[in-house]
Amino acid sequence: MRPSYSFYAKLKLALVLSTGGIFSCITVIKPSRDFARYPSTASPDYAQAANWAALPERRDSVDTVPYGTTLRDQQNTAAADVFFVHPTTYYSRASWNASLQDKQVNLFTDRNVMRKQASVFNAAGRIYAPRYRQATLFSFFDEHNGNGKKALGLAYGDVKAAFQYYLAHYNQGRPIIIASHSQGTVHATQLLHDFFDNNPALRKQLVAAYLIGYHVKANEYQAIRPCQDSTQTGCYISWNAVEWGKEFAPFEGGVATNPLTWQTDTIAAPATANLGGVPQAFNRIDTHVADAKVHNGLVWIHPPTVSGYPRFLLPGQPELRASFHIADYSLFYLNLRRNAVTRVEAWRKQP
């Protein structure tokens, strides 16, 4: 079963139109030819370290912690593994899928995603993050010609192959955290279908799946359920942060986990429960940066009073309100970091 991508069009259009006019019209980033007319590229060989954005045995961007803090990378002693699938970092019209040899895309991925998102897990597990032939941004708008779905299918094929290689060569029976954001969560959601939902043995290794920045249904899986507290394992967590009291149709109705309480009820958690967010500059910890309340599949927050937590507006459609999509991780950085460690500890205490 492949998920629907229709909600992504509004979200990604909001991104494009609110970033200072990088693109004035969405057709500017539409690839000029159909998917089949672009030369096919070889599938990545995940035996090659260059095809991974993060591997625990080498120094890379996920080893960093927010500058000027006392946090430390603990992958050397971590008891679990983290398989992280990164979001869209390819916005070109040159092809439907990114090349793994695109140095600019790889550098952007490392500096802006591995460092600012995946690093949140470096106290809980050894981080494995594949590079993959991600679908270009426009793929989420192409709902009629089939090119976008083909591009996303190709991207998922790489993620699946990387996970298969990880299981065969790296895991060695260790507990697993699956983590992702945005396009990465589209693929990670499918990974759970293909590897965990119908495999009781592998499901026992699942600490939790952090499926963030995507619409994940409450009944997505037959055996895997949304987490209901901070220590439950073998379950999944999801949220999409939007401004308090506002609707955002693309994400409504899915699973929303309150990242300050780790529950799915609608009780509001005050900002005092927020251990600290980390802004885009990655240079400080902002305690009590935002509150959180679950409402109709969204996590409502009051906008931070400090800078560094961007949101995206869809011009001309204020009813959709503001999405803090790009800040889904950074708003709750320390709570997420601590929770990943807590769930690994809970998994290890199981009989």
CSV table of C-alpha atoms in Angstrom, one decimal:
chain,number,residue,atom,x,y,z
A,1,MET,CA,0.0,0.0,0.0
A,2,ARG,CA,1.4,3.4,-1.0
A,3,PRO,CA,0.3,6.5,0.7
A,4,SER,CA,-1.5,9.4,-0.9
A,5,TYR,CA,0.6,12.5,-1.7
A,6,SER,CA,-2.1,15.1,-2.4
A,7,PHE,CA,-1.7,16.9,0.9
A,8,TYR,CA,1.9,17.6,0.1
A,9,ALA,CA,1.1,19.9,-2.8
A,10,LYS,CA,-0.3,22.6,-0.5
A,11,LEU,CA,2.5,22.1,2.0
A,12,LYS,CA,5.3,22.3,-0.5
A,13,LEU,CA,3.7,25.2,-2.3
A,14,ALA,CA,3.7,27.0,1.0
A,15,LEU,CA,7.4,26.3,1.3
A,16,VAL,CA,8.2,27.6,-2.2
A,17,LEU,CA,6.1,30.8,-2.0
A,18,SER,CA,7.3,31.8,1.5
A,19,THR,CA,11.0,31.6,1.1
A,20,GLY,CA,11.7,35.0,-0.2
A,21,GLY,CA,10.7,34.5,-3.8
A,22,ILE,CA,13.2,31.7,-4.7
A,23,PHE,CA,10.5,30.5,-7.1
A,24,SER,CA,7.8,32.7,-8.3
A,25,CYS,CA,5.7,29.9,-9.8
A,26,ILE,CA,5.7,26.2,-9.1
A,27,THR,CA,6.1,25.4,-12.8
A,28,VAL,CA,9.6,26.9,-12.5
A,29,ILE,CA,10.7,23.7,-10.7
A,30,LYS,CA,8.8,21.2,-12.9
A,31,PRO,CA,11.2,18.9,-14.8
A,32,SER,CA,10.9,19.5,-18.5
A,33,ARG,CA,10.5,15.9,-19.6
A,34,ASP,CA,8.6,12.9,-18.4
A,35,PHE,CA,10.2,10.5,-15.9
A,36,ALA,CA,11.0,7.8,-18.5
A,37,ARG,CA,12.8,10.3,-20.8
A,38,TYR,CA,15.6,11.0,-18.3
A,39,PRO,CA,18.6,8.6,-18.4
A,40,SER,CA,18.4,6.0,-15.7
A,41,THR,CA,21.0,6.0,-13.1
A,42,ALA,CA,22.5,3.0,-11.3
A,43,SER,CA,21.1,1.9,-8.0
A,44,PRO,CA,23.3,2.9,-5.1
A,45,ASP,CA,25.7,0.3,-3.7
A,46,TYR,CA,25.2,0.6,0.0
A,47,ALA,CA,28.4,-1.4,0.6
A,48,GLN,CA,30.1,1.9,-0.3
A,49,ALA,CA,30.4,4.4,2.6
A,50,ALA,CA,29.9,7.3,0.2
A,51,ASN,CA,26.3,6.3,-0.2
A,52,TRP,CA,25.5,7.0,3.4
A,53,ALA,CA,25.0,10.4,4.9
A,54,ALA,CA,25.8,9.0,8.3
A,55,LEU,CA,27.6,5.9,9.6
A,56,PRO,CA,28.5,5.5,13.3
A,57,GLU,CA,32.1,4.4,12.7
A,58,ARG,CA,33.1,7.7,11.0
A,59,ARG,CA,32.9,11.4,11.7
A,60,ASP,CA,29.9,13.1,10.1
A,61,SER,CA,27.3,15.8,10.7
A,62,VAL,CA,25.1,13.7,12.9
A,63,ASP,CA,27.9,13.6,15.5
A,64,THR,CA,27.4,17.3,16.2
A,65,VAL,CA,25.4,18.8,19.1
A,66,PRO,CA,24.1,22.4,19.4
A,67,TYR,CA,27.0,24.8,19.7
A,68,GLY,CA,27.8,26.0,23.1
A,69,THR,CA,25.9,23.3,25.0
A,70,THR,CA,27.0,20.5,27.3
A,71,LEU,CA,25.3,17.8,25.1
A,72,ARG,CA,27.5,15.1,23.9
A,73,ASP,CA,27.5,12.6,21.0
A,74,GLN,CA,27.1,9.1,22.6
A,75,GLN,CA,27.0,6.8,19.6
A,76,ASN,CA,30.1,4.9,20.7
A,77,THR,CA,28.3,3.5,23.8
A,78,ALA,CA,24.7,3.6,22.5
A,79,ALA,CA,22.7,0.4,22.9
A,80,ALA,CA,20.4,0.9,19.9
A,81,ASP,CA,20.6,1.7,16.2
A,82,VAL,CA,18.8,4.6,14.5
A,83,PHE,CA,17.8,4.3,10.8
A,84,PHE,CA,17.1,7.9,9.7
A,85,VAL,CA,15.5,8.8,6.4
A,86,HIS,CA,16.0,12.5,5.5
A,87,PRO,CA,13.4,14.9,4.0
A,88,THR,CA,13.5,16.6,0.6
A,89,THR,CA,16.7,18.5,0.0
A,90,TYR,CA,16.5,18.5,-3.8
A,91,TYR,CA,14.5,21.2,-5.5
A,92,SER,CA,15.8,21.1,-9.1
A,93,ARG,CA,14.0,20.7,-12.4
A,94,ALA,CA,17.0,19.0,-13.9
A,95,SER,CA,15.6,15.5,-13.3
A,96,TRP,CA,12.8,13.8,-11.3
A,97,ASN,CA,15.3,12.3,-8.9
A,98,ALA,CA,18.5,13.6,-7.3
A,99,SER,CA,21.9,12.1,-8.2
A,100,LEU,CA,23.9,10.7,-5.3
A,101,GLN,CA,26.9,12.4,-6.8
A,102,ASP,CA,25.4,15.9,-6.5
A,103,LYS,CA,27.8,17.5,-4.1
A,104,GLN,CA,25.7,20.6,-3.5
A,105,VAL,CA,22.6,18.5,-2.5
A,106,ASN,CA,24.7,16.2,-0.3
A,107,LEU,CA,26.3,19.2,1.5
A,108,PHE,CA,22.9,20.8,2.0
A,109,THR,CA,21.5,17.5,3.4
A,110,ASP,CA,24.5,17.2,5.8
A,111,ARG,CA,24.5,20.7,7.1
A,112,ASN,CA,20.7,21.3,7.3
A,113,VAL,CA,19.2,17.9,8.0
A,114,MET,CA,21.8,15.5,9.4
A,115,ARG,CA,23.1,18.2,11.8
A,116,LYS,CA,19.8,19.8,12.8
A,117,GLN,CA,17.4,16.7,12.8
A,118,ALA,CA,19.2,13.4,12.9
A,119,SER,CA,21.7,14.6,15.6
A,120,VAL,CA,18.8,14.6,18.1
A,121,PHE,CA,19.3,10.8,18.2
A,122,ASN,CA,23.0,10.6,18.8
A,123,ALA,CA,22.5,10.0,22.5
A,124,ALA,CA,20.2,7.1,21.9
A,125,GLY,CA,21.7,5.1,19.1
A,126,ARG,CA,24.2,4.6,16.4
A,127,ILE,CA,22.9,6.5,13.4
A,128,TYR,CA,22.6,5.1,9.9
A,129,ALA,CA,21.3,7.5,7.3
A,130,PRO,CA,21.3,6.5,3.6
A,131,ARG,CA,21.7,8.9,0.8
A,132,TYR,CA,19.0,8.0,-1.8
A,133,ARG,CA,17.8,9.2,-5.1
A,134,GLN,CA,15.2,11.4,-3.5
A,135,ALA,CA,12.3,12.7,-5.6
A,136,THR,CA,12.5,16.4,-6.5
A,137,LEU,CA,10.1,18.8,-4.9
A,138,PHE,CA,7.7,19.0,-7.8
A,139,SER,CA,7.0,15.3,-7.5
A,140,PHE,CA,4.4,16.1,-4.9
A,141,PHE,CA,2.5,18.3,-7.3
A,142,ASP,CA,2.4,15.9,-10.2
A,143,GLU,CA,-0.8,14.1,-9.5
A,144,HIS,CA,-2.0,13.5,-13.0
A,145,ASN,CA,0.9,12.4,-15.2
A,146,GLY,CA,2.3,9.8,-12.9
A,147,ASN,CA,5.9,11.2,-13.0
A,148,GLY,CA,5.9,12.2,-9.4
A,149,LYS,CA,4.8,8.8,-8.2
A,150,LYS,CA,7.4,7.1,-10.3
A,151,ALA,CA,10.0,9.4,-8.8
A,152,LEU,CA,8.9,8.7,-5.3
A,153,GLY,CA,8.8,5.0,-6.1
A,154,LEU,CA,12.4,5.1,-7.3
A,155,ALA,CA,13.4,6.9,-4.1
A,156,TYR,CA,11.6,4.4,-1.9
A,157,GLY,CA,13.4,1.6,-3.7
A,158,ASP,CA,16.7,3.0,-2.6
A,159,VAL,CA,15.6,3.5,1.0
A,160,LYS,CA,14.3,-0.1,1.0
A,161,ALA,CA,17.6,-1.4,-0.4
A,162,ALA,CA,19.6,0.6,2.2
A,163,PHE,CA,17.5,-0.8,5.0
A,164,GLN,CA,18.0,-4.3,3.7
A,165,TYR,CA,21.7,-3.8,3.6
A,166,TYR,CA,21.7,-2.3,7.1
A,167,LEU,CA,19.8,-5.4,8.4
A,168,ALA,CA,22.2,-7.8,6.7
A,169,HIS,CA,25.5,-6.1,7.6
A,170,TYR,CA,25.1,-3.7,10.5
A,171,ASN,CA,22.3,-4.5,12.8
A,172,GLN,CA,23.3,-7.8,14.4
A,173,GLY,CA,20.1,-8.0,16.4
A,174,ARG,CA,20.3,-4.6,18.1
A,175,PRO,CA,17.1,-2.6,18.9
A,176,ILE,CA,16.1,-0.3,16.1
A,177,ILE,CA,14.7,3.3,16.0
A,178,ILE,CA,13.2,4.4,12.7
A,179,ALA,CA,13.2,8.1,12.4
A,180,SER,CA,12.3,10.5,9.5
A,181,HIS,CA,10.8,13.8,8.4
A,182,SER,CA,8.7,14.9,5.5
A,183,GLN,CA,9.5,13.0,2.3
A,184,GLY,CA,11.6,10.7,4.5
A,185,THR,CA,8.5,9.9,6.5
A,186,VAL,CA,6.6,9.0,3.3
A,187,HIS,CA,9.3,6.3,2.8
A,188,ALA,CA,9.7,5.3,6.5
A,189,THR,CA,6.0,4.8,6.8
A,190,GLN,CA,6.2,2.3,3.9
A,191,LEU,CA,9.3,0.6,5.5
A,192,LEU,CA,7.2,-0.3,8.5
A,193,HIS,CA,4.7,-1.9,6.2
A,194,ASP,CA,7.3,-3.9,4.3
A,195,PHE,CA,9.6,-5.0,7.2
A,196,PHE,CA,7.8,-4.7,10.6
A,197,ASP,CA,4.0,-4.9,10.4
A,198,ASN,CA,3.9,-8.6,9.3
A,199,ASN,CA,7.2,-9.7,10.9
A,200,PRO,CA,6.9,-10.4,14.6
A,201,ALA,CA,10.5,-11.2,15.1
A,202,LEU,CA,11.7,-7.9,13.6
A,203,ARG,CA,8.8,-6.0,15.4
A,204,LYS,CA,10.4,-7.2,18.7
A,205,GLN,CA,13.5,-5.2,17.8
A,206,LEU,CA,11.5,-2.0,17.1
A,207,VAL,CA,12.0,0.5,19.9
A,208,ALA,CA,9.8,3.1,18.2
A,209,ALA,CA,9.3,4.9,14.9
A,210,TYR,CA,9.4,8.7,14.9
A,211,LEU,CA,7.3,9.4,11.7
A,212,ILE,CA,7.4,13.2,11.9
A,213,GLY,CA,6.1,15.8,9.4
A,214,TYR,CA,3.7,13.6,7.5
A,215,HIS,CA,0.0,12.5,7.7
A,216,VAL,CA,0.1,9.0,9.3
A,217,LYS,CA,-3.2,7.3,9.9
A,218,ALA,CA,-4.2,5.8,13.3
A,219,ASN,CA,-5.0,2.6,11.5
A,220,GLU,CA,-2.0,2.6,9.2
A,221,TYR,CA,-0.8,-0.8,10.3
A,222,GLN,CA,-2.3,-4.1,11.3
A,223,ALA,CA,0.0,-4.7,14.3
A,224,ILE,CA,1.8,-1.5,15.0
A,225,ARG,CA,-0.1,1.2,17.0
A,226,PRO,CA,0.5,4.8,17.9
A,227,CYS,CA,2.5,5.2,21.1
A,228,GLN,CA,0.4,6.3,24.1
A,229,ASP,CA,3.0,7.3,26.6
A,230,SER,CA,6.7,8.1,27.0
A,231,THR,CA,8.0,4.6,27.5
A,232,GLN,CA,5.9,2.4,25.2
A,233,THR,CA,7.9,0.5,22.6
A,234,GLY,CA,7.1,-1.2,19.3
A,235,CYS,CA,4.9,1.8,18.4
A,236,TYR,CA,5.0,4.9,16.3
A,237,ILE,CA,5.0,8.7,17.0
A,238,SER,CA,3.9,11.4,14.6
A,239,TRP,CA,3.2,15.1,14.7
A,240,ASN,CA,2.9,18.2,12.6
A,241,ALA,CA,3.2,21.5,14.4
A,242,VAL,CA,1.0,24.4,13.4
A,243,GLU,CA,0.0,27.7,15.0
A,244,TRP,CA,-2.4,27.4,17.9
A,245,GLY,CA,-6.1,27.5,17.0
A,246,LYS,CA,-5.6,27.3,13.3
A,247,GLU,CA,-6.5,24.6,10.8
A,248,PHE,CA,-4.1,23.0,8.3
A,249,ALA,CA,-6.1,20.7,6.1
A,250,PRO,CA,-3.2,18.7,4.6
A,251,PHE,CA,-2.3,17.2,8.0
A,252,GLU,CA,-5.7,17.0,9.8
A,253,GLY,CA,-7.1,13.7,10.9
A,254,GLY,CA,-3.8,11.8,11.2
A,255,VAL,CA,-2.0,10.7,14.3
A,256,ALA,CA,-0.7,13.5,16.5
A,257,THR,CA,1.5,12.8,19.5
A,258,ASN,CA,2.1,15.6,21.9
A,259,PRO,CA,5.9,15.8,22.1
A,260,LEU,CA,5.8,17.3,25.6
A,261,THR,CA,3.7,14.5,27.1
A,262,TRP,CA,4.1,11.7,24.6
A,263,GLN,CA,0.4,11.1,24.7
A,264,THR,CA,-2.3,11.5,22.0
A,265,ASP,CA,-5.0,13.1,24.2
A,266,THR,CA,-6.0,16.7,23.8
A,267,ILE,CA,-4.7,18.0,27.2
A,268,ALA,CA,-2.6,21.1,26.6
A,269,ALA,CA,1.0,20.9,27.9
A,270,PRO,CA,2.5,24.2,29.0
A,271,ALA,CA,5.7,25.6,27.6
A,272,THR,CA,7.4,24.9,31.0
A,273,ALA,CA,7.3,21.3,29.9
A,274,ASN,CA,9.5,22.0,26.9
A,275,LEU,CA,13.0,21.2,27.9
A,276,GLY,CA,14.4,23.2,25.0
A,277,GLY,CA,14.2,23.9,21.3
A,278,VAL,CA,17.2,24.5,19.1
A,279,PRO,CA,16.9,27.2,16.4
A,280,GLN,CA,18.0,26.9,12.8
A,281,ALA,CA,21.4,28.5,13.7
A,282,PHE,CA,22.0,25.5,15.9
A,283,ASN,CA,23.8,27.7,18.4
A,284,ARG,CA,21.7,27.6,21.6
A,285,ILE,CA,19.0,25.9,23.6
A,286,ASP,CA,15.8,27.9,24.1
A,287,THR,CA,14.0,26.5,27.2
A,288,HIS,CA,10.2,26.7,27.3
A,289,VAL,CA,10.2,27.7,23.6
A,290,ALA,CA,6.7,26.4,22.9
A,291,ASP,CA,3.7,24.7,24.4
A,292,ALA,CA,1.8,21.9,22.7
A,293,LYS,CA,-1.8,20.6,22.3
A,294,VAL,CA,-3.2,17.9,20.1
A,295,HIS,CA,-6.1,18.9,18.0
A,296,ASN,CA,-7.6,17.0,15.1
A,297,GLY,CA,-4.4,15.4,14.0
A,298,LEU,CA,-2.3,18.5,14.5
A,299,VAL,CA,0.0,19.7,17.3
A,300,TRP,CA,-1.0,23.3,18.1
A,301,ILE,CA,1.7,25.6,19.4
A,302,HIS,CA,1.8,29.3,20.3
A,303,PRO,CA,4.5,30.8,18.1
A,304,PRO,CA,7.9,31.2,19.8
A,305,THR,CA,8.9,34.7,20.9
A,306,VAL,CA,12.5,34.0,19.9
A,307,SER,CA,13.8,33.8,16.3
A,308,GLY,CA,15.0,30.7,14.5
A,309,TYR,CA,11.8,28.6,14.2
A,310,PRO,CA,10.5,29.3,10.7
A,311,ARG,CA,7.0,28.7,9.5
A,312,PHE,CA,5.4,28.6,6.1
A,313,LEU,CA,2.4,30.5,5.0
A,314,LEU,CA,0.3,29.9,1.9
A,315,PRO,CA,-0.3,33.3,0.4
A,316,GLY,CA,-3.9,34.1,-0.3
A,317,GLN,CA,-5.2,31.2,1.8
A,318,PRO,CA,-5.0,32.3,5.4
A,319,GLU,CA,-7.5,29.7,6.4
A,320,LEU,CA,-4.8,27.1,6.1
A,321,ARG,CA,-2.8,29.1,8.6
A,322,ALA,CA,0.9,28.6,9.4
A,323,SER,CA,2.7,25.4,9.4
A,324,PHE,CA,5.9,25.0,11.4
A,325,HIS,CA,6.9,22.1,9.2
A,326,ILE,CA,10.5,23.0,9.0
A,327,ALA,CA,10.7,23.3,12.8
A,328,ASP,CA,9.0,20.0,13.7
A,329,TYR,CA,12.2,18.7,15.2
A,330,SER,CA,13.8,21.9,16.4
A,331,LEU,CA,10.9,23.1,18.5
A,332,PHE,CA,11.1,20.0,20.7
A,333,TYR,CA,14.7,19.1,20.3
A,334,LEU,CA,15.6,18.2,23.9
A,335,ASN,CA,12.3,16.5,24.7
A,336,LEU,CA,12.8,14.3,21.6
A,337,ARG,CA,16.4,13.6,22.5
A,338,ARG,CA,15.5,12.5,26.0
A,339,ASN,CA,12.5,10.5,24.9
A,340,ALA,CA,14.6,8.4,22.4
A,341,VAL,CA,17.0,7.5,25.3
A,342,THR,CA,14.0,6.7,27.6
A,343,ARG,CA,12.4,4.4,25.1
A,344,VAL,CA,15.7,2.5,24.5
A,345,GLU,CA,16.1,2.1,28.2
A,346,ALA,CA,12.5,0.8,28.4
A,347,TRP,CA,13.1,-1.6,25.6
A,348,ARG,CA,16.2,-3.0,27.3
A,349,LYS,CA,14.2,-3.7,30.5
A,350,GLN,CA,11.6,-5.8,28.8
A,351,PRO,CA,11.7,-9.5,29.6
